[in-house]
Amino acid sequence: MICTFASRFPGRQPVASSDLIQISEGEAFSVHTYFHVCPENPSGELVVYTRYPNGPHDSQSGPAEVMVCDRNGENHRCVGTVDSVVQHRGACPTWIDDRRLVYVTDGDGEGSVRVVNVETGDFETYDAGLDNYSPALNRIYFHGEHEGRPAVSFLDLNTGERHVAVTMDRMAALAVEHGYAFQPEALAHSYISPSGDKIAFRVGREPEMVIMLADPDGENLSMFGLKMMHWQFYDDTSLFGHDDVFVKDHYMRRWDLSGNIIEVLSGPGCHGTISPDGNWIVTEA
């Protein structure tokens, strides 16, 4: 895999390979986290990643360790272990604040999560999944279940309580209203906007998958339209991703929440993301 770093401002040059340093420890197979989650803690002092001591595994999953180190790749320490977790995304470690992070404790990210203090080792385990953490609301959003069917859910870390935001019945009704013929029993990628004002999630299966939006508690459910490749929130009022359904050239674009193209952000790629300061884009070429 080749990563291409492109500046969003004229005159900036791509990052040279000689400027890159290895972060993970040793030769063990390691992954950072979900492509849309920053591995650095809020202050930028620490980095978290998932390490597979015996990986990669032919089965695509195996025992893993949640590792934390200084941002220069030194002072590695294990802060959690998982019996088996998929290599595609690792244990999904996500920072809550400078000293606490959350990660999944099972293979598919839908059973339980653990919040651990990386300094003291103290932890709490919750019956929840992990798609996206909202610092603004102190909530973890995930694709859970309600009455045996997929549902957009969240864990409120202020109270430790789990809630259902959007049921599959409501998603199915909205799909029919907008003329989609599929049965939207599949749900994934429940994301929250930076301010916590909106949630967005993927509904349906190939070849017809859509993005729906709602308020953080599930009110005002609306349709964005067909899902672009590896999308996420750009800001509170727009999404971005690689375009495989509109212009279909795999360029990274930004859309408003009604599905209208706002701008082109980069050339073709796949797993794309943008730095927290908004100055840099990274994607595969």
PDB file of C-alpha atoms in Angstrom, residues 1-277:
ATOM      1  CA  MET A   1       0.000   0.000   0.000  1.00  0.00           C
ATOM      2  CA  ILE A   2       1.323   3.448  -0.918  1.00  0.00           C
ATOM      3  CA  CYS A   3       0.123   6.501   0.995  1.00  0.00           C
ATOM      4  CA  THR A   4      -0.044   9.806  -0.839  1.00  0.00           C
ATOM      5  CA  PHE A   5       0.029  12.979   1.247  1.00  0.00           C
ATOM      6  CA  ALA A   6      -1.390  16.003  -0.571  1.00  0.00           C
ATOM      7  CA  SER A   7      -1.568  19.538   0.744  1.00  0.00           C
ATOM      8  CA  ARG A   8      -4.839  21.429   0.418  1.00  0.00           C
ATOM      9  CA  PHE A   9      -2.871  24.625  -0.197  1.00  0.00           C
ATOM     10  CA  PRO A  10      -0.848  25.610  -3.308  1.00  0.00           C
ATOM     11  CA  GLY A  11       2.921  25.364  -2.978  1.00  0.00           C
ATOM     12  CA  ARG A  12       2.969  22.609  -0.356  1.00  0.00           C
ATOM     13  CA  GLN A  13       4.925  19.488  -1.271  1.00  0.00           C
ATOM     14  CA  PRO A  14       4.035  15.846  -0.515  1.00  0.00           C
ATOM     15  CA  VAL A  15       5.819  14.312   2.465  1.00  0.00           C
ATOM     16  CA  ALA A  16       9.027  12.554   1.410  1.00  0.00           C
ATOM     17  CA  SER A  17       9.451   8.909   2.427  1.00  0.00           C
ATOM     18  CA  SER A  18      12.751   9.800   4.146  1.00  0.00           C
ATOM     19  CA  ASP A  19      10.766  11.979   6.589  1.00  0.00           C
ATOM     20  CA  LEU A  20       8.670   9.047   7.804  1.00  0.00           C
ATOM     21  CA  ILE A  21       9.515   7.131  10.984  1.00  0.00           C
ATOM     22  CA  GLN A  22       8.236   3.801  12.263  1.00  0.00           C
ATOM     23  CA  ILE A  23       5.841   4.200  15.175  1.00  0.00           C
ATOM     24  CA  SER A  24       4.936   0.606  16.053  1.00  0.00           C
ATOM     25  CA  GLU A  25       7.378  -1.505  18.028  1.00  0.00           C
ATOM     26  CA  GLY A  26       9.590  -4.130  16.365  1.00  0.00           C
ATOM     27  CA  GLU A  27       8.522  -6.255  13.410  1.00  0.00           C
ATOM     28  CA  ALA A  28       5.125  -7.386  14.710  1.00  0.00           C
ATOM     29  CA  PHE A  29       2.126  -6.754  12.462  1.00  0.00           C
ATOM     30  CA  SER A  30       0.445  -3.547  13.674  1.00  0.00           C
ATOM     31  CA  VAL A  31      -2.403  -1.246  12.620  1.00  0.00           C
ATOM     32  CA  HIS A  32      -3.359   2.194  13.910  1.00  0.00           C
ATOM     33  CA  THR A  33      -7.167   2.178  14.116  1.00  0.00           C
ATOM     34  CA  TYR A  34     -10.209   2.986  12.004  1.00  0.00           C
ATOM     35  CA  PHE A  35      -9.167   5.182   9.070  1.00  0.00           C
ATOM     36  CA  HIS A  36     -11.186   8.158  10.381  1.00  0.00           C
ATOM     37  CA  VAL A  37      -9.872   8.104  13.981  1.00  0.00           C
ATOM     38  CA  CYS A  38      -6.729  10.032  14.942  1.00  0.00           C
ATOM     39  CA  PRO A  39      -4.221   7.745  16.734  1.00  0.00           C
ATOM     40  CA  GLU A  40      -2.753  10.697  18.671  1.00  0.00           C
ATOM     41  CA  ASN A  41      -4.252  11.771  21.992  1.00  0.00           C
ATOM     42  CA  PRO A  42      -5.670  15.325  22.120  1.00  0.00           C
ATOM     43  CA  SER A  43      -2.387  16.897  23.261  1.00  0.00           C
ATOM     44  CA  GLY A  44      -0.420  15.034  20.584  1.00  0.00           C
ATOM     45  CA  GLU A  45       1.935  13.462  23.139  1.00  0.00           C
ATOM     46  CA  LEU A  46       0.879   9.806  22.811  1.00  0.00           C
ATOM     47  CA  VAL A  47      -0.038   7.427  19.981  1.00  0.00           C
ATOM     48  CA  VAL A  48      -2.198   4.293  20.240  1.00  0.00           C
ATOM     49  CA  TYR A  49      -2.182   1.291  17.916  1.00  0.00           C
ATOM     50  CA  THR A  50      -3.146  -2.391  17.786  1.00  0.00           C
ATOM     51  CA  ARG A  51      -0.309  -4.931  17.743  1.00  0.00           C
ATOM     52  CA  TYR A  52      -0.631  -8.566  16.655  1.00  0.00           C
ATOM     53  CA  PRO A  53       2.337 -10.384  18.263  1.00  0.00           C
ATOM     54  CA  ASN A  54       1.848 -13.465  16.058  1.00  0.00           C
ATOM     55  CA  GLY A  55       0.271 -11.778  13.039  1.00  0.00           C
ATOM     56  CA  PRO A  56      -0.680 -11.351  10.358  1.00  0.00           C
ATOM     57  CA  HIS A  57      -3.124 -14.243  10.625  1.00  0.00           C
ATOM     58  CA  ASP A  58      -4.515 -16.229   7.685  1.00  0.00           C
ATOM     59  CA  SER A  59      -7.949 -16.109   9.307  1.00  0.00           C
ATOM     60  CA  GLN A  60      -7.791 -12.270   9.250  1.00  0.00           C
ATOM     61  CA  SER A  61      -8.185 -12.110  13.034  1.00  0.00           C
ATOM     62  CA  GLY A  62      -6.236 -13.161  16.087  1.00  0.00           C
ATOM     63  CA  PRO A  63      -4.938 -12.193  19.550  1.00  0.00           C
ATOM     64  CA  ALA A  64      -3.969  -8.550  19.818  1.00  0.00           C
ATOM     65  CA  GLU A  65      -2.564  -5.955  22.201  1.00  0.00           C
ATOM     66  CA  VAL A  66      -3.570  -2.306  22.539  1.00  0.00           C
ATOM     67  CA  MET A  67      -0.279  -0.408  22.608  1.00  0.00           C
ATOM     68  CA  VAL A  68       0.537   3.176  23.577  1.00  0.00           C
ATOM     69  CA  CYS A  69       3.816   4.969  22.907  1.00  0.00           C
ATOM     70  CA  ASP A  70       5.261   8.470  22.730  1.00  0.00           C
ATOM     71  CA  ARG A  71       4.654  10.197  19.399  1.00  0.00           C
ATOM     72  CA  ASN A  72       8.309   9.677  18.422  1.00  0.00           C
ATOM     73  CA  GLY A  73       7.841   5.896  18.556  1.00  0.00           C
ATOM     74  CA  GLU A  74       9.483   5.310  21.942  1.00  0.00           C
ATOM     75  CA  ASN A  75       8.344   4.110  25.382  1.00  0.00           C
ATOM     76  CA  HIS A  76       5.905   1.431  24.209  1.00  0.00           C
ATOM     77  CA  ARG A  77       3.555  -0.173  26.741  1.00  0.00           C
ATOM     78  CA  CYS A  78       0.577  -2.516  26.512  1.00  0.00           C
ATOM     79  CA  VAL A  79      -2.626  -1.089  28.016  1.00  0.00           C
ATOM     80  CA  GLY A  80      -5.036  -3.868  27.033  1.00  0.00           C
ATOM     81  CA  THR A  81      -5.369  -7.248  25.337  1.00  0.00           C
ATOM     82  CA  VAL A  82      -8.016  -8.798  23.095  1.00  0.00           C
ATOM     83  CA  ASP A  83      -8.446 -12.558  22.608  1.00  0.00           C
ATOM     84  CA  SER A  84      -9.260 -12.152  18.915  1.00  0.00           C
ATOM     85  CA  VAL A  85      -9.981  -9.112  16.763  1.00  0.00           C
ATOM     86  CA  VAL A  86     -10.058  -8.516  13.011  1.00  0.00           C
ATOM     87  CA  GLN A  87      -6.881  -7.165  11.415  1.00  0.00           C
ATOM     88  CA  HIS A  88      -8.788  -4.809   9.122  1.00  0.00           C
ATOM     89  CA  ARG A  89      -9.361  -2.287  11.913  1.00  0.00           C
ATOM     90  CA  GLY A  90      -7.692  -3.706  15.010  1.00  0.00           C
ATOM     91  CA  ALA A  91      -9.239  -3.080  18.416  1.00  0.00           C
ATOM     92  CA  CYS A  92     -10.467   0.359  17.210  1.00  0.00           C
ATOM     93  CA  PRO A  93      -8.645   2.234  20.011  1.00  0.00           C
ATOM     94  CA  THR A  94     -10.060   5.744  20.325  1.00  0.00           C
ATOM     95  CA  TRP A  95      -8.916   8.501  22.682  1.00  0.00           C
ATOM     96  CA  ILE A  96     -11.495   9.964  25.060  1.00  0.00           C
ATOM     97  CA  ASP A  97      -9.113  12.467  26.625  1.00  0.00           C
ATOM     98  CA  ASP A  98      -5.356  12.727  27.164  1.00  0.00           C
ATOM     99  CA  ARG A  99      -5.200   9.761  29.551  1.00  0.00           C
ATOM    100  CA  ARG A 100      -8.211   7.569  28.731  1.00  0.00           C
ATOM    101  CA  LEU A 101      -9.064   5.594  25.617  1.00  0.00           C
ATOM    102  CA  VAL A 102     -11.725   3.071  24.621  1.00  0.00           C
ATOM    103  CA  TYR A 103     -11.291  -0.121  22.595  1.00  0.00           C
ATOM    104  CA  VAL A 104     -13.370  -3.155  21.599  1.00  0.00           C
ATOM    105  CA  THR A 105     -12.887  -6.355  23.571  1.00  0.00           C
ATOM    106  CA  ASP A 106     -14.257  -8.792  20.979  1.00  0.00           C
ATOM    107  CA  GLY A 107     -13.759  -9.634  17.327  1.00  0.00           C
ATOM    108  CA  ASP A 108     -16.545  -7.694  15.631  1.00  0.00           C
ATOM    109  CA  GLY A 109     -16.828  -4.585  17.791  1.00  0.00           C
ATOM    110  CA  GLU A 110     -20.464  -5.153  18.766  1.00  0.00           C
ATOM    111  CA  GLY A 111     -20.196  -6.964  22.123  1.00  0.00           C
ATOM    112  CA  SER A 112     -18.360  -4.880  24.702  1.00  0.00           C
ATOM    113  CA  VAL A 113     -15.918  -1.993  25.000  1.00  0.00           C
ATOM    114  CA  ARG A 114     -13.378  -1.110  27.656  1.00  0.00           C
ATOM    115  CA  VAL A 115     -12.410   2.373  28.802  1.00  0.00           C
ATOM    116  CA  VAL A 116      -8.896   2.322  30.261  1.00  0.00           C
ATOM    117  CA  ASN A 117      -6.679   4.940  31.923  1.00  0.00           C
ATOM    118  CA  VAL A 118      -3.310   4.456  30.222  1.00  0.00           C
ATOM    119  CA  GLU A 119      -1.404   5.819  33.241  1.00  0.00           C
ATOM    120  CA  THR A 120      -3.039   3.863  36.079  1.00  0.00           C
ATOM    121  CA  GLY A 121      -4.412   0.838  34.217  1.00  0.00           C
ATOM    122  CA  ASP A 122      -7.851   1.341  35.798  1.00  0.00           C
ATOM    123  CA  PHE A 123     -10.680   0.350  33.446  1.00  0.00           C
ATOM    124  CA  GLU A 124     -14.434  -0.029  33.088  1.00  0.00           C
ATOM    125  CA  THR A 125     -16.188  -2.422  30.688  1.00  0.00           C
ATOM    126  CA  TYR A 126     -19.524  -1.632  29.024  1.00  0.00           C
ATOM    127  CA  ASP A 127     -22.049  -3.600  26.986  1.00  0.00           C
ATOM    128  CA  ALA A 128     -21.717  -1.574  23.786  1.00  0.00           C
ATOM    129  CA  GLY A 129     -20.005  -1.362  20.415  1.00  0.00           C
ATOM    130  CA  LEU A 130     -17.655   1.261  18.998  1.00  0.00           C
ATOM    131  CA  ASP A 131     -17.997   3.194  15.755  1.00  0.00           C
ATOM    132  CA  ASN A 132     -17.343   6.784  16.802  1.00  0.00           C
ATOM    133  CA  TYR A 133     -16.742   8.755  20.017  1.00  0.00           C
ATOM    134  CA  SER A 134     -18.157  12.273  20.447  1.00  0.00           C
ATOM    135  CA  PRO A 135     -16.082  14.521  22.751  1.00  0.00           C
ATOM    136  CA  ALA A 136     -18.855  17.117  22.574  1.00  0.00           C
ATOM    137  CA  LEU A 137     -21.470  14.722  23.987  1.00  0.00           C
ATOM    138  CA  ASN A 138     -19.200  12.194  25.760  1.00  0.00           C
ATOM    139  CA  ARG A 139     -21.032   9.433  23.906  1.00  0.00           C
ATOM    140  CA  ILE A 140     -19.930   6.372  21.943  1.00  0.00           C
ATOM    141  CA  TYR A 141     -22.066   5.706  18.857  1.00  0.00           C
ATOM    142  CA  PHE A 142     -22.279   2.201  17.373  1.00  0.00           C
ATOM    143  CA  HIS A 143     -24.475  -0.135  15.343  1.00  0.00           C
ATOM    144  CA  GLY A 144     -26.270  -2.205  17.942  1.00  0.00           C
ATOM    145  CA  GLU A 145     -29.571  -4.091  18.112  1.00  0.00           C
ATOM    146  CA  HIS A 146     -33.158  -3.386  19.108  1.00  0.00           C
ATOM    147  CA  GLU A 147     -35.694  -6.209  19.307  1.00  0.00           C
ATOM    148  CA  GLY A 148     -33.381  -8.466  17.298  1.00  0.00           C
ATOM    149  CA  ARG A 149     -32.808  -5.997  14.445  1.00  0.00           C
ATOM    150  CA  PRO A 150     -29.946  -3.565  13.758  1.00  0.00           C
ATOM    151  CA  ALA A 151     -30.300  -0.137  15.353  1.00  0.00           C
ATOM    152  CA  VAL A 152     -28.184   2.989  15.702  1.00  0.00           C
ATOM    153  CA  SER A 153     -27.266   3.098  19.383  1.00  0.00           C
ATOM    154  CA  PHE A 154     -25.086   5.061  21.763  1.00  0.00           C
ATOM    155  CA  LEU A 155     -23.445   4.656  25.147  1.00  0.00           C
ATOM    156  CA  ASP A 156     -23.629   7.758  27.349  1.00  0.00           C
ATOM    157  CA  LEU A 157     -20.355   7.783  29.303  1.00  0.00           C
ATOM    158  CA  ASN A 158     -21.777  10.412  31.657  1.00  0.00           C
ATOM    159  CA  THR A 159     -24.274   7.888  33.006  1.00  0.00           C
ATOM    160  CA  GLY A 160     -22.996   4.535  31.710  1.00  0.00           C
ATOM    161  CA  GLU A 161     -26.391   3.937  30.088  1.00  0.00           C
ATOM    162  CA  ARG A 162     -27.011   2.528  26.618  1.00  0.00           C
ATOM    163  CA  HIS A 163     -29.716   4.002  24.361  1.00  0.00           C
ATOM    164  CA  VAL A 164     -31.296   3.338  20.961  1.00  0.00           C
ATOM    165  CA  ALA A 165     -31.330   6.355  18.631  1.00  0.00           C
ATOM    166  CA  VAL A 166     -32.801   5.014  15.356  1.00  0.00           C
ATOM    167  CA  THR A 167     -34.598   1.700  14.868  1.00  0.00           C
ATOM    168  CA  MET A 168     -34.554  -0.367  11.688  1.00  0.00           C
ATOM    169  CA  ASP A 169     -38.308   0.125  11.280  1.00  0.00           C
ATOM    170  CA  ARG A 170     -37.753   3.863  10.854  1.00  0.00           C
ATOM    171  CA  MET A 171     -34.820   3.328   8.457  1.00  0.00           C
ATOM    172  CA  ALA A 172     -36.849   0.910   6.317  1.00  0.00           C
ATOM    173  CA  ALA A 173     -39.773   3.346   6.127  1.00  0.00           C
ATOM    174  CA  LEU A 174     -37.467   6.160   5.004  1.00  0.00           C
ATOM    175  CA  ALA A 175     -35.877   3.929   2.344  1.00  0.00           C
ATOM    176  CA  VAL A 176     -39.318   3.097   0.914  1.00  0.00           C
ATOM    177  CA  GLU A 177     -40.297   6.774   1.009  1.00  0.00           C
ATOM    178  CA  HIS A 178     -37.281   7.623  -1.163  1.00  0.00           C
ATOM    179  CA  GLY A 179     -37.900   4.827  -3.651  1.00  0.00           C
ATOM    180  CA  TYR A 180     -35.241   2.327  -2.625  1.00  0.00           C
ATOM    181  CA  ALA A 181     -36.347  -1.263  -3.170  1.00  0.00           C
ATOM    182  CA  PHE A 182     -33.797  -3.003  -0.951  1.00  0.00           C
ATOM    183  CA  GLN A 183     -34.467  -4.349   2.528  1.00  0.00           C
ATOM    184  CA  PRO A 184     -32.102  -2.268   4.695  1.00  0.00           C
ATOM    185  CA  GLU A 185     -31.323  -4.877   7.343  1.00  0.00           C
ATOM    186  CA  ALA A 186     -27.600  -4.101   7.278  1.00  0.00           C
ATOM    187  CA  LEU A 187     -26.242  -1.192   9.321  1.00  0.00           C
ATOM    188  CA  ALA A 188     -22.702   0.075   9.880  1.00  0.00           C
ATOM    189  CA  HIS A 189     -20.520   3.124  10.496  1.00  0.00           C
ATOM    190  CA  SER A 190     -22.534   5.249  12.906  1.00  0.00           C
ATOM    191  CA  TYR A 191     -20.667   8.564  12.949  1.00  0.00           C
ATOM    192  CA  ILE A 192     -21.194  11.820  14.837  1.00  0.00           C
ATOM    193  CA  SER A 193     -20.422  15.343  13.601  1.00  0.00           C
ATOM    194  CA  PRO A 194     -17.705  17.402  15.379  1.00  0.00           C
ATOM    195  CA  SER A 195     -20.179  19.485  17.413  1.00  0.00           C
ATOM    196  CA  GLY A 196     -22.438  16.504  18.143  1.00  0.00           C
ATOM    197  CA  ASP A 197     -25.347  18.048  16.210  1.00  0.00           C
ATOM    198  CA  LYS A 198     -25.798  15.233  13.669  1.00  0.00           C
ATOM    199  CA  ILE A 199     -25.269  11.500  13.319  1.00  0.00           C
ATOM    200  CA  ALA A 200     -24.825   9.716   9.996  1.00  0.00           C
ATOM    201  CA  PHE A 201     -24.855   5.989   9.281  1.00  0.00           C
ATOM    202  CA  ARG A 202     -24.716   3.501   6.412  1.00  0.00           C
ATOM    203  CA  VAL A 203     -27.792   1.400   5.667  1.00  0.00           C
ATOM    204  CA  GLY A 204     -28.291  -1.481   3.211  1.00  0.00           C
ATOM    205  CA  ARG A 205     -26.036  -3.875   1.309  1.00  0.00           C
ATOM    206  CA  GLU A 206     -24.236  -3.902  -2.023  1.00  0.00           C
ATOM    207  CA  PRO A 207     -25.052  -2.851  -4.654  1.00  0.00           C
ATOM    208  CA  GLU A 208     -27.382  -0.281  -3.070  1.00  0.00           C
ATOM    209  CA  MET A 209     -26.210   1.300   0.172  1.00  0.00           C
ATOM    210  CA  VAL A 210     -27.294   4.704   1.417  1.00  0.00           C
ATOM    211  CA  ILE A 211     -26.367   7.209   4.094  1.00  0.00           C
ATOM    212  CA  MET A 212     -29.033   8.459   6.485  1.00  0.00           C
ATOM    213  CA  LEU A 213     -28.780  11.288   9.008  1.00  0.00           C
ATOM    214  CA  ALA A 214     -30.501  12.232  12.249  1.00  0.00           C
ATOM    215  CA  ASP A 215     -30.164  14.403  15.323  1.00  0.00           C
ATOM    216  CA  PRO A 216     -27.958  12.843  18.061  1.00  0.00           C
ATOM    217  CA  ASP A 217     -30.943  11.334  19.907  1.00  0.00           C
ATOM    218  CA  GLY A 218     -32.439  10.015  16.649  1.00  0.00           C
ATOM    219  CA  GLU A 219     -34.971  12.719  15.817  1.00  0.00           C
ATOM    220  CA  ASN A 220     -35.359  14.316  12.350  1.00  0.00           C
ATOM    221  CA  LEU A 221     -34.294  11.264  10.355  1.00  0.00           C
ATOM    222  CA  SER A 222     -33.370  12.203   6.772  1.00  0.00           C
ATOM    223  CA  MET A 223     -31.859  10.724   3.611  1.00  0.00           C
ATOM    224  CA  PHE A 224     -28.480  11.777   2.212  1.00  0.00           C
ATOM    225  CA  GLY A 225     -28.473   9.337  -0.709  1.00  0.00           C
ATOM    226  CA  LEU A 226     -26.152   6.679  -2.098  1.00  0.00           C
ATOM    227  CA  LYS A 227     -23.038   5.986  -0.061  1.00  0.00           C
ATOM    228  CA  MET A 228     -19.679   7.102  -1.453  1.00  0.00           C
ATOM    229  CA  MET A 229     -16.510   5.184  -0.655  1.00  0.00           C
ATOM    230  CA  HIS A 230     -15.117   5.489   2.885  1.00  0.00           C
ATOM    231  CA  TRP A 231     -17.046   8.595   3.819  1.00  0.00           C
ATOM    232  CA  GLN A 232     -17.028  10.591   7.051  1.00  0.00           C
ATOM    233  CA  PHE A 233     -17.967  14.009   8.413  1.00  0.00           C
ATOM    234  CA  TYR A 234     -15.949  16.928   7.037  1.00  0.00           C
ATOM    235  CA  ASP A 235     -17.607  19.392   9.427  1.00  0.00           C
ATOM    236  CA  ASP A 236     -21.057  19.838  10.953  1.00  0.00           C
ATOM    237  CA  THR A 237     -22.728  20.531   7.610  1.00  0.00           C
ATOM    238  CA  SER A 238     -20.924  18.299   5.103  1.00  0.00           C
ATOM    239  CA  LEU A 239     -19.459  14.845   4.419  1.00  0.00           C
ATOM    240  CA  PHE A 240     -16.442  13.781   2.373  1.00  0.00           C
ATOM    241  CA  GLY A 241     -15.250  10.572   0.773  1.00  0.00           C
ATOM    242  CA  HIS A 242     -13.998   9.043  -2.467  1.00  0.00           C
ATOM    243  CA  ASP A 243     -16.554   9.340  -5.244  1.00  0.00           C
ATOM    244  CA  ASP A 244     -17.549   5.943  -6.648  1.00  0.00           C
ATOM    245  CA  VAL A 245     -21.284   6.645  -7.097  1.00  0.00           C
ATOM    246  CA  PHE A 246     -21.742  10.215  -8.381  1.00  0.00           C
ATOM    247  CA  VAL A 247     -18.983  11.196 -10.852  1.00  0.00           C
ATOM    248  CA  LYS A 248     -17.450   7.714 -10.291  1.00  0.00           C
ATOM    249  CA  ASP A 249     -13.809   8.754 -10.709  1.00  0.00           C
ATOM    250  CA  HIS A 250     -12.768   8.000  -7.087  1.00  0.00           C
ATOM    251  CA  TYR A 251     -11.682  11.611  -6.525  1.00  0.00           C
ATOM    252  CA  MET A 252     -12.144  12.810  -2.955  1.00  0.00           C
ATOM    253  CA  ARG A 253     -15.066  15.223  -2.805  1.00  0.00           C
ATOM    254  CA  ARG A 254     -17.142  17.078  -0.222  1.00  0.00           C
ATOM    255  CA  TRP A 255     -20.948  17.013  -0.192  1.00  0.00           C
ATOM    256  CA  ASP A 256     -23.535  18.972   1.774  1.00  0.00           C
ATOM    257  CA  LEU A 257     -25.989  16.936   3.871  1.00  0.00           C
ATOM    258  CA  SER A 258     -28.503  16.917   1.005  1.00  0.00           C
ATOM    259  CA  GLY A 259     -26.053  15.113  -1.300  1.00  0.00           C
ATOM    260  CA  ASN A 260     -24.893  18.083  -3.407  1.00  0.00           C
ATOM    261  CA  ILE A 261     -21.205  18.264  -4.376  1.00  0.00           C
ATOM    262  CA  ILE A 262     -19.422  21.258  -2.814  1.00  0.00           C
ATOM    263  CA  GLU A 263     -15.802  20.818  -3.918  1.00  0.00           C
ATOM    264  CA  VAL A 264     -13.054  18.441  -5.007  1.00  0.00           C
ATOM    265  CA  LEU A 265     -10.499  17.785  -2.248  1.00  0.00           C
ATOM    266  CA  SER A 266      -7.954  15.433  -3.858  1.00  0.00           C
ATOM    267  CA  GLY A 267      -7.277  13.033  -6.700  1.00  0.00           C
ATOM    268  CA  PRO A 268      -8.385   9.392  -6.795  1.00  0.00           C
ATOM    269  CA  GLY A 269      -7.910   7.146  -3.779  1.00  0.00           C
ATOM    270  CA  CYS A 270      -9.694   4.840  -1.359  1.00  0.00           C
ATOM    271  CA  HIS A 271      -9.224   5.239   2.433  1.00  0.00           C
ATOM    272  CA  GLY A 272      -8.888   8.999   2.675  1.00  0.00           C
ATOM    273  CA  THR A 273      -8.765  11.299   5.662  1.00  0.00           C
ATOM    274  CA  ILE A 274      -7.862  14.866   6.605  1.00  0.00           C
ATOM    275  CA  SER A 275      -5.561  16.095   9.359  1.00  0.00           C
ATOM    276  CA  PRO A 276      -7.233  17.675  12.428  1.00  0.00           C
ATOM    277  CA  ASP A 277      -5.993  21.139  11.398  1.00  0.00           C
TER     278      ASP A 277
END
